[in-house]
XYZ file of N, CA and C in Angstrom:
339
model
N -157.122 3.181 63.105
C -156.204 4.203 62.662
C -156.990 5.503 62.499
N -156.455 6.614 62.999
C -157.166 7.887 62.930
C -156.951 8.540 61.579
N -157.789 9.543 61.315
C -157.687 10.251 60.041
C -156.393 11.054 59.972
N -155.911 11.540 61.112
C -154.672 12.330 61.107
C -153.466 11.479 60.747
N -153.493 10.214 61.084
C -152.367 9.344 60.779
C -152.262 9.086 59.275
N -153.354 9.257 58.552
C -153.342 9.021 57.114
C -152.826 10.220 56.330
N -152.772 11.409 56.958
C -152.309 12.600 56.259
C -150.800 12.546 56.067
N -150.289 13.124 54.962
C -148.838 13.135 54.773
C -148.178 14.036 55.811
N -146.917 13.753 56.112
C -146.205 14.512 57.128
C -145.865 15.927 56.666
N -145.626 16.124 55.398
C -145.309 17.465 54.896
C -146.415 17.908 53.947
N -146.700 19.215 53.929
C -147.754 19.680 53.036
C -147.304 19.590 51.581
N -148.232 19.303 50.727
C -147.944 19.184 49.305
C -148.547 20.386 48.614
N -147.707 21.116 47.884
C -148.205 22.263 47.140
C -148.928 21.765 45.900
N -150.053 22.366 45.613
C -150.890 21.900 44.513
C -150.209 21.980 43.163
N -149.477 23.062 42.891
C -148.873 23.201 41.570
C -147.593 22.383 41.426
N -147.031 21.859 42.514
C -145.822 21.044 42.441
C -146.127 19.550 42.442
N -147.380 19.202 42.525
C -147.743 17.790 42.605
C -147.288 16.993 41.389
N -147.456 17.544 40.197
C -147.158 16.783 38.985
C -145.756 17.000 38.449
N -144.926 17.810 39.106
C -143.588 18.080 38.591
C -142.623 17.023 39.131
N -142.011 16.330 38.211
C -141.056 15.283 38.591
C -139.649 15.675 38.174
N -138.738 14.705 38.190
C -137.340 14.953 37.847
C -137.189 15.349 36.388
N -137.916 14.685 35.510
C -137.806 14.980 34.078
C -138.287 16.405 33.777
N -139.350 16.821 34.408
C -139.868 18.167 34.164
C -138.876 19.220 34.662
N -138.270 18.969 35.834
C -137.295 19.910 36.376
C -136.064 20.005 35.457
N -135.623 18.867 34.924
C -134.488 18.874 33.996
C -134.846 19.627 32.718
N -136.064 19.482 32.252
C -136.508 20.186 31.042
C -136.507 21.697 31.274
N -136.970 22.128 32.421
C -136.959 23.559 32.751
C -135.528 24.067 32.818
N -134.618 23.303 33.400
C -133.212 23.706 33.494
C -132.586 23.814 32.103
N -132.868 22.870 31.215
C -132.311 22.905 29.855
C -132.861 24.110 29.094
N -134.145 24.382 29.232
C -134.728 25.542 28.541
C -134.112 26.830 29.072
N -133.942 26.918 30.382
C -133.292 28.094 30.960
C -131.869 28.249 30.468
N -131.143 27.152 30.356
C -129.756 27.192 29.869
C -129.723 27.656 28.419
N -130.679 27.173 27.595
C -130.713 27.582 26.188
C -131.097 29.056 26.048
N -132.031 29.503 26.858
C -132.482 30.894 26.738
C -131.451 31.892 27.259
N -130.834 31.607 28.376
C -129.975 32.595 29.021
C -128.491 32.279 28.913
N -128.135 31.118 28.456
C -126.728 30.774 28.285
C -126.081 30.363 29.594
N -124.856 29.879 29.484
C -124.120 29.387 30.645
C -123.719 30.495 31.603
N -123.448 31.700 31.070
C -123.035 32.802 31.936
C -124.239 33.546 32.519
N -125.302 33.601 31.796
C -126.477 34.364 32.256
C -127.287 33.645 33.316
N -127.282 32.327 33.293
C -128.103 31.562 34.238
C -127.663 31.750 35.696
N -126.378 31.695 36.040
C -125.993 31.938 37.439
C -126.330 33.360 37.905
N -126.144 34.339 37.010
C -126.498 35.714 37.372
C -127.992 35.844 37.638
N -128.759 35.190 36.799
C -130.211 35.248 36.973
C -130.618 34.551 38.276
N -129.998 33.422 38.590
C -130.310 32.713 39.833
C -129.898 33.558 41.043
N -128.763 34.252 40.938
C -128.309 35.117 42.029
C -129.301 36.269 42.244
N -129.737 36.872 41.147
C -130.711 37.963 41.239
C -132.029 37.464 41.824
N -132.432 36.288 41.397
C -133.669 35.709 41.934
C -133.533 35.469 43.436
N -132.374 35.005 43.875
C -132.138 34.793 45.306
C -132.205 36.087 46.092
N -131.619 37.170 45.537
C -131.667 38.471 46.210
C -133.103 38.976 46.318
N -133.846 38.835 45.234
C -135.244 39.285 45.244
C -136.038 38.493 46.270
N -135.823 37.190 46.308
C -136.535 36.345 47.259
C -136.185 36.711 48.702
N -134.907 37.004 48.950
C -134.476 37.405 50.298
C -135.121 38.724 50.710
N -135.153 39.702 49.798
C -135.782 40.993 50.100
C -137.277 40.824 50.357
N -137.901 39.953 49.579
C -139.332 39.705 49.772
C -139.588 39.098 51.146
N -138.743 38.146 51.553
C -138.905 37.530 52.871
C -138.707 38.551 53.983
N -137.704 39.450 53.818
C -137.469 40.488 54.825
C -138.674 41.415 54.930
N -139.201 41.809 53.778
C -140.337 42.725 53.782
C -141.563 42.069 54.395
N -141.806 40.812 54.064
C -142.980 40.136 54.627
C -142.810 39.916 56.128
N -141.588 39.637 56.585
C -141.349 39.482 58.022
C -141.546 40.819 58.740
N -141.139 41.899 58.092
C -141.309 43.228 58.678
C -142.792 43.565 58.822
N -143.547 43.264 57.786
C -144.992 43.524 57.846
C -145.634 42.648 58.915
N -145.235 41.405 58.989
C -145.790 40.493 59.991
C -145.471 40.976 61.410
N -144.224 41.434 61.622
C -143.850 41.963 62.940
C -144.666 43.200 63.293
N -144.883 44.059 62.315
C -145.662 45.281 62.558
C -147.102 44.941 62.919
N -147.679 43.979 62.221
C -149.057 43.567 62.522
C -149.135 42.973 63.927
N -148.169 42.135 64.284
C -148.165 41.548 65.627
C -148.014 42.628 66.687
N -147.142 43.618 66.424
C -146.936 44.703 67.385
C -148.221 45.507 67.581
N -148.890 45.799 66.496
C -150.130 46.578 66.597
C -151.225 45.772 67.292
N -151.269 44.479 67.039
C -152.297 43.642 67.660
C -152.070 43.521 69.170
N -150.815 43.508 69.626
C -150.510 43.372 71.046
C -150.486 44.707 71.775
N -150.513 45.780 71.035
C -150.430 47.109 71.632
C -151.769 47.492 72.262
N -151.681 48.106 73.452
C -152.899 48.588 74.093
C -153.396 49.808 73.334
N -154.702 49.921 73.164
C -155.196 51.099 72.459
C -154.947 52.348 73.295
N -154.731 53.450 72.627
C -154.475 54.713 73.318
C -155.725 55.105 74.093
N -155.550 55.540 75.346
C -156.736 55.924 76.110
C -157.384 57.157 75.489
N -158.669 57.121 75.394
C -159.391 58.254 74.828
C -159.800 59.177 75.962
N -159.686 60.481 75.746
C -160.080 61.406 76.811
C -161.592 61.336 77.012
N -162.040 61.604 78.243
C -163.486 61.555 78.474
C -164.169 62.667 77.683
N -165.385 62.443 77.264
C -166.080 63.467 76.490
C -166.383 64.668 77.384
N -166.471 65.862 76.806
C -166.773 67.037 77.620
C -168.185 66.927 78.184
N -168.421 67.550 79.348
C -169.771 67.456 79.927
C -170.781 68.138 79.014
N -171.942 67.557 78.984
C -172.987 68.100 78.117
C -173.743 69.209 78.832
N -174.204 70.148 78.050
C -175.053 71.200 78.599
C -176.459 70.628 78.704
N -177.192 70.995 79.747
C -178.553 70.471 79.838
C -179.401 71.009 78.692
N -180.224 70.158 78.200
C -181.094 70.534 77.088
C -182.405 71.054 77.656
N -182.760 72.242 77.248
C -184.030 72.824 77.702
C -185.045 72.598 76.599
N -186.104 71.951 76.955
C -187.156 71.711 75.997
C -188.067 72.925 75.966
N -188.415 73.370 74.776
C -189.298 74.512 74.643
C -190.720 74.067 74.969
N -191.449 74.961 75.614
C -192.846 74.655 75.929
C -193.626 74.635 74.631
N -194.627 73.779 74.539
C -195.411 73.764 73.305
C -196.121 75.104 73.144
N -196.316 75.526 71.909
C -196.977 76.821 71.705
C -198.407 76.778 72.238
N -198.817 77.907 72.750
C -200.183 78.000 73.284
C -201.159 77.954 72.127
N -202.323 77.321 72.329
C -203.295 77.279 71.235
C -203.812 78.685 70.943
N -204.134 78.913 69.691
C -204.636 80.227 69.279
C -205.996 80.470 69.938
N -206.243 81.710 70.370
C -207.536 81.980 71.007
C -208.665 81.812 70.001
N -209.772 81.332 70.490
C -210.938 81.144 69.634
C -211.591 82.510 69.393
N -212.200 82.703 68.233
C -212.892 83.974 67.988
C -214.087 84.082 68.937
N -214.402 85.305 69.347
C -215.525 85.440 70.279
C -216.818 84.949 69.642
N -217.618 84.308 70.426
C -218.898 83.786 69.923
C -219.901 84.949 69.854
N -220.798 84.817 68.916
C -221.829 85.860 68.781
C -222.740 85.793 69.998
N -223.061 86.968 70.529
C -223.907 87.022 71.718
C -225.335 86.672 71.339
N -226.051 85.880 72.144
C -227.410 85.488 71.781
C -228.419 86.640 71.920
N -228.103 87.703 72.678
C -229.079 88.776 72.847
C -229.129 89.700 71.641
N -228.166 89.704 70.790
C -228.201 90.526 69.596
C -228.687 89.677 68.441
N -229.670 90.140 67.753
C -230.115 89.374 66.587
C -229.119 89.546 65.444
N -228.972 88.552 64.698
C -228.095 88.590 63.541
C -228.723 89.447 62.470
N -227.968 90.230 61.775
C -228.565 91.059 60.708
C -229.143 90.149 59.637
N -230.233 90.541 59.143
C -230.881 89.724 58.108
C -230.939 90.503 56.817
N -231.120 89.815 55.795
C -231.223 90.433 54.476
C -232.698 90.696 54.114
N -233.585 90.511 55.028
C -235.000 90.686 54.761
C -235.314 92.186 54.740
N -235.942 92.742 53.635
C -236.241 94.173 53.558
C -237.367 94.578 54.515
N -238.124 93.648 54.989
C -239.253 94.002 55.850
C -238.781 94.309 57.264
N -237.765 93.916 57.596
C -237.349 93.988 58.956
C -236.522 95.088 59.309
């Protein structure tokens, strides 16, 4: 027997697992005591309307998401042509100071000379 055959045929909601007939009757009696015989049908009708509107809104959102997912993206225009970039030449090195000529003697601080 496969593992899939052991799974239940319908999904079980986690919060509804422990609710039985007695619990449902208790909720109905409490609702009847709180809202009365006339208020309970009105409240159930309002709850039904709210639930219907919620389903419509969620279906609308789901349809919109599906439409956007199936929609082709808008074609983007090609980028404008680029201007060629001119690289600046590196700066020329600073000229070296002229070297002292070897035929001229350097001035000395000697008083004899």
